[in-house]
Amino acid sequence: MGWRSKVHTARKLHRPSLKNWECDGLHETFPEYVQSITGENAKKCESFTPFEDNSQATLPDCDIPLVAETLDLPVQDFIDKMERKSLPSIIRGIPNANSWPAVEKWKLDTIASDPDLAERYFKVGEDDDGKSVKLKLRHFMRYTRDTKDDSPLYIFDSAFDEDRVAKKLLDHYTVPSYFNEDLFHLVGERRRPPYRWFLVGPKRSGTTVHIDPLGTSAWNTLISGKKRWVLFPPGTARGIVKGRGLIRKHEDDEAIHYFTTILPRIKKRALEERDLVGKDRHDSDWNNFKCYEFTQTAGETVFIPNGWWHAVLNLTDTVGITQNFCSSRNFDEVWVQTRRGRKKMAWKWLCHLDREHPRLANRARSLNKTDEFAMRYDPAQVRKRKRAEERRKRGRKEAKMRRKESTKRHSDSNRDNVQSKIPITDQSSITSGGESEGRAKKSRTVSP
């Protein structure tokens, strides 16, 4: 079976309802879109703030994302000026400044010719049951050369570190010093949720608008190619960023459709909401709407603080790496979401925090107390549930015994009622008749 058949099978598993992956002809119109946002007159970053005069503005008066050179940005400055303030940022030059082997090894032609990686399967999607759909890297790279799919398959693989061969990708980069604090590492690689992804995306592929899971922040370093990002501040209504009511019947909502069709409609709707005359917008979801677009190029690292909605579109064929993390700065939100979403891991994490970061452990318990949250795997809660279960078992056993006794009493009562309905005279005749008959038989027996 050749690469075309492999790709056909992968596409069918990933989106079984989509019969024609080229139905919108976006491979023909996409170059014009790319030119409009990356040409000579295009801005690298664009802010759309139609309600900028609104008194409820919550973001500082600055360009978003902030842009800095890694050589001019000490770690503490990043923490104080970007991470603590929850400001998306672009940091330039990290791969070269840290001599990442990925700079050379992850070029498109180089990575495709790596004999070990070429035969390794990478995740390119999921089927309807949530199972990974995979392709060999050499088949995928062949597919990317001339695909005309509107929204192509996209390598977004978090399990490469579990493979003996692909694990060598970990040797090709290091976590930037700005993101060295990773509190989830305390629970170990086996227990923690997926947090790092190796990315190979053909042009027109991408990720739909989302917030990163469990309140984590993220960094994304691009080794080759260009990506387009759009960001929405925390608190922006889900229905707005998802384009609810703005997507027409039979329209797709993949990343390319979002950037080229849905996002312009969202902006248009925001302007209409702003221009409404005489309408009280105080409680409107659109009030203070903002979004920010920018283009990421090779060598740049994007920092996305927790809670920010974002979508990404590959403008060219790209290779990159991204990781999610929890630090002291976003700990509160991560803890609140983890204790509900990962109950068992949260308790293990808290135990490790007691030993390694007692201040954060106390903070977690304080949040639990404020929210009146009981941790499921806290030994005290386990004992409490065990006692409650024992009480329930005793209660069920006692109820069963009561039902059994009640049934017995009811049966005895019915038997007594039947006997009480038989006339006394009938009972006597039956007794005397029997005795006479017995005497008669005895008399006949002893007579000569």
Coordinates of C-alpha atoms in Angstrom, one line a residue:
M1 CA 0.0 0.0 0.0
G2 CA 1.5 3.3 -1.1
W3 CA 1.6 6.7 0.7
R4 CA -1.6 7.8 -1.1
S5 CA -3.6 4.9 0.3
K6 CA -2.1 5.5 3.7
V7 CA -3.1 9.2 3.6
H8 CA -6.6 8.3 2.3
T9 CA -7.1 6.0 5.1
A10 CA -5.9 8.5 7.7
R11 CA -8.2 11.2 6.3
K12 CA -11.2 8.9 6.3
L13 CA -10.5 8.0 9.9
H14 CA -9.9 11.6 11.0
R15 CA -13.0 13.1 9.3
P16 CA -15.2 10.3 8.1
S17 CA -18.1 12.7 7.2
L18 CA -15.9 14.8 4.8
K19 CA -16.1 13.3 1.4
N20 CA -14.1 15.9 -0.5
W21 CA -11.2 17.5 1.3
E22 CA -10.7 20.0 -1.6
C23 CA -14.3 21.1 -1.8
D24 CA -13.7 24.8 -1.0
G25 CA -10.8 25.2 -3.4
L26 CA -8.8 27.1 -0.7
H27 CA -5.5 26.0 -2.2
E28 CA -6.2 28.5 -5.0
T29 CA -7.3 31.5 -2.9
F30 CA -4.9 30.9 0.1
P31 CA -1.8 32.6 -1.5
E32 CA -3.8 35.9 -1.9
Y33 CA -4.8 35.7 1.8
V34 CA -1.2 35.1 2.9
Q35 CA 0.0 38.0 0.7
S36 CA -2.5 40.3 2.4
I37 CA -1.2 39.7 5.9
T38 CA 2.6 39.2 5.1
G39 CA 3.2 41.6 2.2
E40 CA 5.3 44.8 2.3
N41 CA 2.4 46.9 3.6
A42 CA 1.2 44.4 6.1
K43 CA 1.8 44.8 9.9
K44 CA 3.4 42.0 11.9
C45 CA 0.9 42.6 14.7
E46 CA -2.6 44.0 14.4
S47 CA -4.9 45.1 17.3
F48 CA -8.7 45.2 16.9
T49 CA -10.2 47.2 19.8
P50 CA -13.5 48.7 18.7
F51 CA -14.5 49.5 22.3
E52 CA -11.2 51.2 23.2
D53 CA -13.0 54.1 24.7
N54 CA -14.9 51.9 27.1
S55 CA -14.2 52.5 30.8
Q56 CA -14.1 48.8 31.5
A57 CA -10.9 48.3 29.6
T58 CA -8.7 45.9 31.6
L59 CA -5.6 45.5 29.6
P60 CA -2.6 47.9 29.9
D61 CA -2.1 50.5 27.2
C62 CA 0.6 48.6 25.2
D63 CA 1.0 46.6 22.0
I64 CA 0.0 43.0 22.2
P65 CA 1.9 40.8 21.9
L66 CA 5.0 42.4 23.4
V67 CA 8.1 41.7 21.4
A68 CA 11.6 41.3 22.8
E69 CA 15.0 39.9 21.9
T70 CA 16.2 37.1 24.1
L71 CA 19.6 38.7 24.4
D72 CA 18.0 41.8 25.9
L73 CA 15.5 40.1 28.1
P74 CA 16.6 38.8 31.5
V75 CA 14.5 36.0 33.0
Q76 CA 13.3 38.2 35.9
D77 CA 12.2 41.0 33.4
F78 CA 10.1 38.4 31.5
I79 CA 8.5 37.3 34.8
D80 CA 7.7 40.8 36.0
K81 CA 6.7 42.5 32.7
M82 CA 5.1 39.6 30.8
E83 CA 4.2 36.6 32.8
R84 CA 2.9 38.3 36.0
K85 CA 0.9 40.7 33.9
S86 CA -0.5 37.9 31.7
L87 CA 0.7 39.6 28.5
P88 CA 1.2 37.5 25.4
S89 CA 4.7 37.9 24.0
I90 CA 7.1 37.1 21.2
I91 CA 10.7 36.4 22.2
R92 CA 13.1 36.3 19.3
G93 CA 16.3 34.3 18.9
I94 CA 16.0 31.6 21.5
P95 CA 17.0 28.6 19.3
N96 CA 20.1 30.3 18.0
A97 CA 21.1 31.8 21.4
N98 CA 20.8 28.4 23.0
S99 CA 22.5 26.5 20.1
W100 CA 19.5 24.2 19.5
P101 CA 20.5 21.3 17.1
A102 CA 16.8 21.6 15.9
V103 CA 17.8 24.7 14.0
E104 CA 19.5 22.4 11.4
K105 CA 18.0 19.0 12.1
W106 CA 14.3 20.2 11.9
K107 CA 14.5 21.9 8.5
L108 CA 11.9 20.4 6.2
D109 CA 14.2 18.7 3.8
T110 CA 16.5 17.5 6.7
I111 CA 13.9 16.0 8.9
A112 CA 12.3 14.2 5.9
S113 CA 15.6 12.5 5.1
D114 CA 16.3 11.3 8.7
P115 CA 16.4 7.5 8.2
D116 CA 15.2 6.8 11.8
L117 CA 12.4 9.4 12.0
A118 CA 11.2 8.7 8.5
E119 CA 9.9 5.3 9.6
R120 CA 8.3 6.5 12.8
Y121 CA 4.6 6.9 13.1
F122 CA 3.3 10.3 14.2
K123 CA -0.2 11.4 15.2
V124 CA -2.0 13.4 12.5
G125 CA -5.5 13.4 14.0
E126 CA -8.1 11.4 15.9
D127 CA -11.0 9.2 15.0
D128 CA -14.6 9.6 16.3
D129 CA -13.6 7.4 19.3
G130 CA -10.7 9.7 20.3
K131 CA -8.1 7.2 19.1
S132 CA -5.0 8.5 17.5
V133 CA -4.7 8.4 13.7
K134 CA -1.0 8.1 12.7
L135 CA 1.2 8.2 9.6
K136 CA 4.8 7.4 9.0
L137 CA 6.8 10.6 8.8
R138 CA 8.0 9.8 5.2
H139 CA 4.4 9.3 4.0
F140 CA 3.3 12.5 5.7
M141 CA 6.1 14.6 4.2
R142 CA 5.4 13.2 0.8
Y143 CA 1.7 14.2 1.3
T144 CA 2.7 17.8 2.2
R145 CA 4.5 18.4 -1.0
D146 CA 1.5 18.9 -3.3
T147 CA -1.6 18.5 -1.1
K148 CA -4.6 20.6 -2.2
D149 CA -6.7 19.8 0.8
D150 CA -8.5 22.8 2.2
S151 CA -7.4 21.9 5.8
P152 CA -4.6 19.3 5.6
L153 CA -3.6 16.7 8.2
Y154 CA -1.2 18.1 10.8
I155 CA 1.4 16.3 12.9
F156 CA 0.6 17.3 16.5
D157 CA 2.3 14.5 18.5
S158 CA 2.7 14.4 22.3
A159 CA 3.9 10.8 22.5
F160 CA 7.2 11.1 20.6
D161 CA 9.0 11.0 23.9
E162 CA 7.7 7.4 24.5
D163 CA 9.4 6.1 21.4
R164 CA 13.0 4.9 21.6
V165 CA 13.8 6.4 18.2
A166 CA 11.7 9.6 18.2
K167 CA 12.8 10.4 21.7
K168 CA 16.0 11.8 20.3
L169 CA 13.9 14.8 19.3
L170 CA 14.2 15.8 23.0
D171 CA 18.0 16.2 22.5
H172 CA 17.4 18.8 19.7
Y173 CA 16.1 21.5 22.0
T174 CA 16.1 22.7 25.6
V175 CA 13.3 24.4 27.5
P176 CA 13.9 28.2 27.4
S177 CA 15.1 29.6 30.7
Y178 CA 12.0 31.8 30.9
F179 CA 9.8 28.7 31.3
N180 CA 12.1 26.5 33.5
E181 CA 9.6 26.4 36.4
D182 CA 7.3 23.5 35.6
L183 CA 5.5 22.4 38.8
F184 CA 3.7 19.5 37.1
H185 CA 7.1 17.7 36.9
L186 CA 6.7 16.8 40.6
V187 CA 4.1 14.1 39.7
G188 CA 6.4 12.5 37.2
E189 CA 6.1 11.9 33.4
R190 CA 3.8 8.9 33.7
R191 CA 1.2 10.6 35.8
R192 CA 1.1 14.2 34.4
P193 CA -1.2 15.1 31.5
P194 CA 0.2 15.5 28.0
Y195 CA 2.2 18.8 27.9
R196 CA 4.6 18.9 24.9
W197 CA 4.0 18.4 21.2
F198 CA 6.2 18.0 18.2
L199 CA 4.6 20.0 15.3
V200 CA 4.9 19.5 11.5
G201 CA 2.2 21.4 9.7
P202 CA 1.6 22.0 6.0
K203 CA 0.3 25.3 4.8
R204 CA -3.5 25.8 5.5
S205 CA -3.4 23.4 8.5
G206 CA -3.7 24.7 12.0
T207 CA -5.6 24.6 15.4
T208 CA -9.0 25.9 16.0
V209 CA -9.7 28.5 18.7
H210 CA -9.3 27.2 22.2
I211 CA -7.9 27.8 25.7
D212 CA -5.1 25.6 26.9
P213 CA -6.2 22.9 29.4
L214 CA -6.0 23.0 33.2
G215 CA -5.3 26.7 33.4
T216 CA -1.7 26.2 32.0
S217 CA 0.3 28.7 30.1
A218 CA 2.2 27.7 26.9
W219 CA 5.3 28.5 24.8
N220 CA 5.6 27.7 21.1
T221 CA 8.9 27.9 19.2
L222 CA 8.9 27.9 15.4
I223 CA 11.9 26.4 13.8
S224 CA 10.9 26.9 10.2
G225 CA 8.0 28.5 8.3
K226 CA 5.4 31.1 9.3
K227 CA 2.3 30.9 11.5
R228 CA -0.6 33.3 11.9
W229 CA -2.1 33.7 15.4
V230 CA -5.2 35.4 16.8
L231 CA -5.7 36.0 20.5
F232 CA -8.7 37.0 22.6
P233 CA -8.3 38.1 26.2
P234 CA -9.5 36.0 29.2
G235 CA -13.1 36.5 29.9
T236 CA -14.1 36.9 26.3
A237 CA -17.4 35.0 25.9
R238 CA -17.1 31.5 24.4
G239 CA -19.9 32.1 22.0
I240 CA -18.2 35.2 20.5
V241 CA -14.8 33.6 19.9
K242 CA -16.5 30.5 18.5
G243 CA -18.5 32.6 16.0
R244 CA -21.8 31.3 17.3
G245 CA -24.6 32.4 14.9
L246 CA -22.1 33.5 12.3
I247 CA -21.2 30.1 10.8
R248 CA -23.6 29.2 8.0
K249 CA -25.1 25.8 7.3
H250 CA -22.6 23.4 5.7
E251 CA -19.7 25.7 6.4
D252 CA -16.6 24.2 8.0
D253 CA -14.9 25.6 11.1
E254 CA -11.3 24.4 10.6
A255 CA -8.5 26.9 11.4
I256 CA -8.3 28.1 7.8
H257 CA -12.0 28.8 7.6
Y258 CA -11.8 30.5 11.0
F259 CA -9.1 32.9 9.8
T260 CA -10.4 33.6 6.3
T261 CA -14.1 33.6 6.9
I262 CA -15.3 33.4 10.5
L263 CA -12.9 35.9 12.2
P264 CA -13.8 38.7 9.7
R265 CA -17.5 38.1 10.5
I266 CA -16.7 38.3 14.2
K267 CA -15.0 41.7 13.7
K268 CA -17.9 42.9 11.6
R269 CA -20.4 41.9 14.3
A270 CA -18.2 43.7 16.9
L271 CA -18.4 46.9 14.9
E272 CA -22.2 46.6 14.6
E273 CA -22.5 46.1 18.3
R274 CA -20.4 49.2 19.0
D275 CA -22.4 51.3 16.6
L276 CA -25.8 50.5 18.1
V277 CA -27.4 53.8 19.1
G278 CA -29.4 54.2 22.3
K279 CA -28.9 50.6 23.4
D280 CA -27.5 49.8 26.8
R281 CA -24.5 47.6 26.3
H282 CA -23.4 47.6 29.9
D283 CA -24.0 43.8 30.2
S284 CA -23.4 42.8 26.6
D285 CA -21.0 40.0 25.9
W286 CA -19.5 42.1 23.2
N287 CA -18.7 45.0 25.6
N288 CA -14.9 45.7 25.6
F289 CA -14.3 43.1 22.8
K290 CA -10.7 42.9 21.7
C291 CA -8.6 40.6 19.5
Y292 CA -5.0 40.6 18.4
E293 CA -3.4 39.0 15.3
F294 CA 0.2 38.6 14.5
T295 CA 2.6 36.5 12.3
Q296 CA 5.2 34.3 13.9
T297 CA 8.4 33.6 11.9
A298 CA 11.2 31.1 12.3
G299 CA 13.3 31.6 15.4
E300 CA 10.5 33.2 17.4
T301 CA 8.9 31.9 20.6
V302 CA 5.4 32.9 21.4
F303 CA 4.3 33.0 25.1
I304 CA 0.5 32.5 25.7
P305 CA -0.6 33.2 29.3
N306 CA -3.3 31.0 30.8
G307 CA -6.8 31.9 30.0
W308 CA -6.2 33.5 26.6
W309 CA -8.2 32.1 23.7
H310 CA -6.1 31.5 20.6
A311 CA -6.1 29.9 17.2
V312 CA -3.2 29.2 14.9
L313 CA -2.9 28.9 11.1
N314 CA 0.2 27.6 9.2
L315 CA 0.9 30.1 6.4
T316 CA 3.7 27.9 5.0
D317 CA 5.0 24.4 5.8
T318 CA 6.2 24.6 9.4
V319 CA 8.1 22.7 12.0
G320 CA 8.1 23.6 15.7
I321 CA 7.7 22.5 19.3
T322 CA 5.3 23.7 22.0
Q323 CA 4.9 23.0 25.7
N324 CA 2.3 23.8 28.4
F325 CA 3.5 24.5 31.9
C326 CA 2.4 25.6 35.4
S327 CA 4.5 28.1 37.3
S328 CA 4.1 30.0 40.6
R329 CA 2.5 32.8 38.7
N330 CA -0.5 30.8 37.2
F331 CA -0.6 28.3 40.1
D332 CA -4.0 29.4 41.5
E333 CA -5.9 28.8 38.3
V334 CA -4.1 25.6 37.5
W335 CA -4.8 24.2 41.0
V336 CA -8.5 25.0 40.8
Q337 CA -8.9 23.3 37.5
T338 CA -6.6 20.3 38.3
R339 CA -8.3 19.4 41.5
R340 CA -11.5 18.9 39.6
G341 CA -10.3 17.6 36.3
R342 CA -7.5 15.3 37.6
K343 CA -8.6 14.4 41.1
K344 CA -6.1 11.6 41.8
M345 CA -3.2 13.4 40.3
A346 CA -4.1 16.6 42.3
W347 CA -3.7 14.8 45.6
K348 CA -0.4 13.3 44.6
W349 CA 0.7 16.8 43.4
L350 CA -0.3 18.3 46.7
C351 CA 1.8 15.7 48.6
H352 CA 4.8 16.6 46.5
L353 CA 4.2 20.3 47.0
D354 CA 4.2 19.8 50.8
R355 CA 7.7 18.6 50.5
E356 CA 9.1 20.8 47.7
H357 CA 7.0 24.0 47.8
P358 CA 5.2 24.2 51.2
R359 CA 4.1 27.8 50.4
L360 CA 2.2 26.7 47.3
A361 CA 0.8 23.7 49.2
N362 CA -0.6 26.0 51.8
R363 CA -2.0 28.2 49.1
A364 CA -3.7 25.2 47.5
R365 CA -5.3 24.3 50.9
S366 CA -6.4 27.9 51.4
L367 CA -8.1 27.8 48.0
N368 CA -9.8 24.6 48.9
K369 CA -11.0 26.0 52.2
T370 CA -12.3 29.2 50.6
D371 CA -14.2 27.2 47.9
E372 CA -15.3 24.5 50.5
F373 CA -13.7 22.0 48.2
A374 CA -13.1 18.4 49.5
M375 CA -10.4 16.5 47.7
R376 CA -11.6 13.1 46.8
Y377 CA -8.3 11.3 47.5
D378 CA -7.4 13.0 50.7
P379 CA -7.1 10.1 53.2
A380 CA -9.5 11.9 55.6
Q381 CA -12.0 12.1 52.8
V382 CA -11.3 8.4 51.9
R383 CA -12.0 7.4 55.5
K384 CA -15.1 9.6 55.5
R385 CA -16.5 8.0 52.4
K386 CA -15.6 4.5 53.7
R387 CA -17.6 5.2 56.9
A388 CA -20.5 6.5 54.9
E389 CA -20.4 3.4 52.7
E390 CA -20.4 1.2 55.8
R391 CA -23.4 3.1 57.1
R392 CA -25.2 2.7 53.8
K393 CA -24.4 -1.1 53.8
R394 CA -25.7 -1.4 57.4
G395 CA -28.8 0.6 56.4
R396 CA -29.4 -1.7 53.4
K397 CA -28.9 -4.8 55.5
E398 CA -31.3 -3.6 58.2
A399 CA -33.9 -2.5 55.6
K400 CA -33.7 -6.0 54.1
M401 CA -34.2 -7.6 57.5
R402 CA -37.1 -5.4 58.2
R403 CA -38.7 -6.3 54.9
K404 CA -38.1 -10.0 55.6
E405 CA -39.8 -9.7 59.0
S406 CA -42.6 -7.7 57.6
T407 CA -43.2 -10.3 54.9
K408 CA -43.2 -13.1 57.6
R409 CA -45.7 -11.2 59.7
H410 CA -47.9 -10.6 56.8
S411 CA -47.8 -14.3 55.9
D412 CA -48.6 -15.4 59.5
S413 CA -51.4 -12.9 59.6
N414 CA -52.9 -14.3 56.3
R415 CA -52.8 -17.8 57.7
D416 CA -54.5 -16.8 60.9
N417 CA -57.2 -15.0 58.9
V418 CA -57.9 -18.2 56.8
Q419 CA -58.3 -20.4 59.9
S420 CA -60.5 -17.8 61.6
K421 CA -63.0 -18.0 58.8
I422 CA -63.7 -21.8 59.2
P423 CA -66.9 -22.3 61.4
I424 CA -66.4 -23.9 64.8
T425 CA -69.2 -26.5 64.3
D426 CA -67.5 -27.8 61.2
Q427 CA -64.3 -28.1 63.0
S428 CA -65.9 -30.2 65.8
S429 CA -67.7 -32.5 63.4
I430 CA -64.6 -33.3 61.6
T431 CA -62.9 -34.2 64.8
S432 CA -65.6 -36.4 66.3
G433 CA -66.4 -38.2 63.1
G434 CA -62.9 -39.3 62.8
E435 CA -62.7 -40.6 66.3
S436 CA -66.0 -42.6 65.9
E437 CA -64.8 -44.1 62.7
G438 CA -61.6 -45.2 64.4
R439 CA -63.5 -46.8 67.3
A440 CA -65.8 -48.6 64.8
K441 CA -62.8 -50.0 63.0
K442 CA -61.3 -51.1 66.3
S443 CA -64.6 -52.8 67.4
R444 CA -64.8 -54.8 64.2
T445 CA -61.3 -55.9 64.6
V446 CA -61.7 -57.4 68.1
S447 CA -65.2 -59.1 67.5
P448 CA -65.3 -62.9 67.2

